[in-house]
Amino acid sequence: MPKKILLVDNNHEYRHVLASIVRRVGYEVIHAAEIADAAKRLVSERPALVMIGDGVEIAGLKSDQFSVRVPMVIYGAQRTSNWREEALSKGAADILTKPISSADVGE
């Protein structure tokens, strides 16, 4: 059974593009457009990793003993020189800058 990745992004089109990349490298994909749905899926689906678009707040997902241990990767377009530091300070385990490739996901 492949490991699950929860993709959280309010951009439906980009979420589906990223899902095809994630599936190509062998992961099962769980989708969420909003933080409330993501929080429910985090508990019910128990993913190995959460990938979050930069428009979604990570703090709302780090709410229980399981979710604080799940690595969360923020991805997006780098907007400012301190974008990486801001994302890491929010609790991200790593940062990916768009466009994301199969090599980025497979690492």
GROMACS .gro file of C-alpha atoms in nm:
model
  107
    1MET     CA    1   0.000   0.000   0.000
    2PRO     CA    2   0.150   0.338  -0.102
    3LYS     CA    3   0.207   0.610   0.152
    4LYS     CA    4  -0.053   0.886   0.159
    5ILE     CA    5   0.013   1.253   0.098
    6LEU     CA    6  -0.249   1.514   0.187
    7LEU     CA    7  -0.250   1.803  -0.063
    8VAL     CA    8  -0.402   2.123   0.073
    9ASP     CA    9  -0.453   2.402  -0.176
   10ASN     CA   10  -0.746   2.630  -0.251
   11ASN     CA   11  -0.642   2.638  -0.618
   12HIS     CA   12  -0.830   2.339  -0.762
   13GLU     CA   13  -0.633   2.328  -1.087
   14TYR     CA   14  -0.289   2.341  -0.929
   15ARG     CA   15  -0.391   2.086  -0.665
   16HIS     CA   16  -0.479   1.840  -0.943
   17VAL     CA   17  -0.156   1.910  -1.134
   18LEU     CA   18   0.044   1.846  -0.819
   19ALA     CA   19  -0.161   1.532  -0.746
   20SER     CA   20  -0.060   1.383  -1.082
   21ILE     CA   21   0.306   1.450  -1.001
   22VAL     CA   22   0.271   1.292  -0.655
   23ARG     CA   23   0.096   0.983  -0.797
   24ARG     CA   24   0.369   0.943  -1.061
   25VAL     CA   25   0.628   0.891  -0.788
   26GLY     CA   26   0.410   0.631  -0.613
   27TYR     CA   27   0.206   0.806  -0.345
   28GLU     CA   28  -0.167   0.793  -0.279
   29VAL     CA   29  -0.320   1.141  -0.283
   30ILE     CA   30  -0.578   1.290  -0.050
   31HIS     CA   31  -0.721   1.631  -0.146
   32ALA     CA   32  -0.839   1.924   0.063
   33ALA     CA   33  -0.921   2.276  -0.052
   34GLU     CA   34  -0.974   2.436   0.288
   35ILE     CA   35  -0.802   2.410   0.626
   36ALA     CA   36  -1.111   2.271   0.804
   37ASP     CA   37  -1.140   1.984   0.555
   38ALA     CA   38  -0.765   1.925   0.576
   39ALA     CA   39  -0.781   1.897   0.955
   40LYS     CA   40  -1.053   1.630   0.928
   41ARG     CA   41  -0.866   1.436   0.662
   42LEU     CA   42  -0.544   1.454   0.861
   43VAL     CA   43  -0.714   1.268   1.146
   44SER     CA   44  -0.918   1.023   0.937
   45GLU     CA   45  -0.664   0.938   0.666
   46ARG     CA   46  -0.338   0.953   0.868
   47PRO     CA   47  -0.110   1.069   0.582
   48ALA     CA   48   0.268   1.035   0.598
   49LEU     CA   49   0.313   1.392   0.471
   50VAL     CA   50   0.108   1.708   0.417
   51MET     CA   51   0.185   1.945   0.129
   52ILE     CA   52   0.031   2.289   0.176
   53GLY     CA   53  -0.008   2.570  -0.077
   54ASP     CA   54   0.128   2.898   0.051
   55GLY     CA   55  -0.221   3.046   0.076
   56VAL     CA   56  -0.323   2.801   0.350
   57GLU     CA   57  -0.235   2.850   0.719
   58ILE     CA   58  -0.033   2.561   0.865
   59ALA     CA   59  -0.100   2.638   1.232
   60GLY     CA   60  -0.458   2.514   1.211
   61LEU     CA   61  -0.335   2.166   1.127
   62LYS     CA   62  -0.091   2.120   1.415
   63SER     CA   63  -0.362   2.048   1.671
   64ASP     CA   64  -0.318   1.702   1.823
   65GLN     CA   65  -0.051   1.446   1.909
   66PHE     CA   66  -0.063   1.280   1.568
   67SER     CA   67  -0.067   1.592   1.353
   68VAL     CA   68   0.229   1.757   1.527
   69ARG     CA   69   0.443   1.459   1.418
   70VAL     CA   70   0.337   1.467   1.050
   71PRO     CA   71   0.588   1.658   0.836
   72MET     CA   72   0.428   1.951   0.657
   73VAL     CA   73   0.582   2.096   0.344
   74ILE     CA   74   0.479   2.440   0.222
   75TYR     CA   75   0.500   2.510  -0.149
   76GLY     CA   76   0.444   2.822  -0.351
   77ALA     CA   77   0.596   3.103  -0.547
   78GLN     CA   78   0.872   3.280  -0.359
   79ARG     CA   79   0.732   3.627  -0.301
   80THR     CA   80   0.981   3.788  -0.064
   81SER     CA   81   1.343   3.735   0.028
   82ASN     CA   82   1.245   3.592   0.368
   83TRP     CA   83   0.962   3.368   0.238
   84ARG     CA   84   1.153   3.051   0.336
   85GLU     CA   85   1.218   3.173   0.691
   86GLU     CA   86   0.853   3.273   0.735
   87ALA     CA   87   0.730   2.931   0.622
   88LEU     CA   88   0.974   2.746   0.848
   89SER     CA   89   0.873   2.962   1.144
   90LYS     CA   90   0.510   2.853   1.086
   91GLY     CA   91   0.613   2.491   1.143
   92ALA     CA   92   0.697   2.370   0.794
   93ALA     CA   93   0.943   2.080   0.771
   94ASP     CA   94   1.054   2.195   0.425
   95ILE     CA   95   0.977   2.443   0.148
   96LEU     CA   96   0.927   2.377  -0.224
   97THR     CA   97   0.921   2.659  -0.476
   98LYS     CA   98   0.689   2.638  -0.778
   99PRO     CA   99   0.709   2.488  -1.031
  100ILE     CA  100   0.729   2.154  -0.850
  101SER     CA  101   0.869   1.850  -1.030
  102SER     CA  102   0.868   1.475  -0.971
  103ALA     CA  103   1.225   1.505  -0.845
  104ASP     CA  104   1.113   1.750  -0.573
  105VAL     CA  105   0.841   1.512  -0.451
  106GLY     CA  106   1.059   1.202  -0.468
  107GLU     CA  107   1.325   1.348  -0.235
   0.00000   0.00000   0.00000
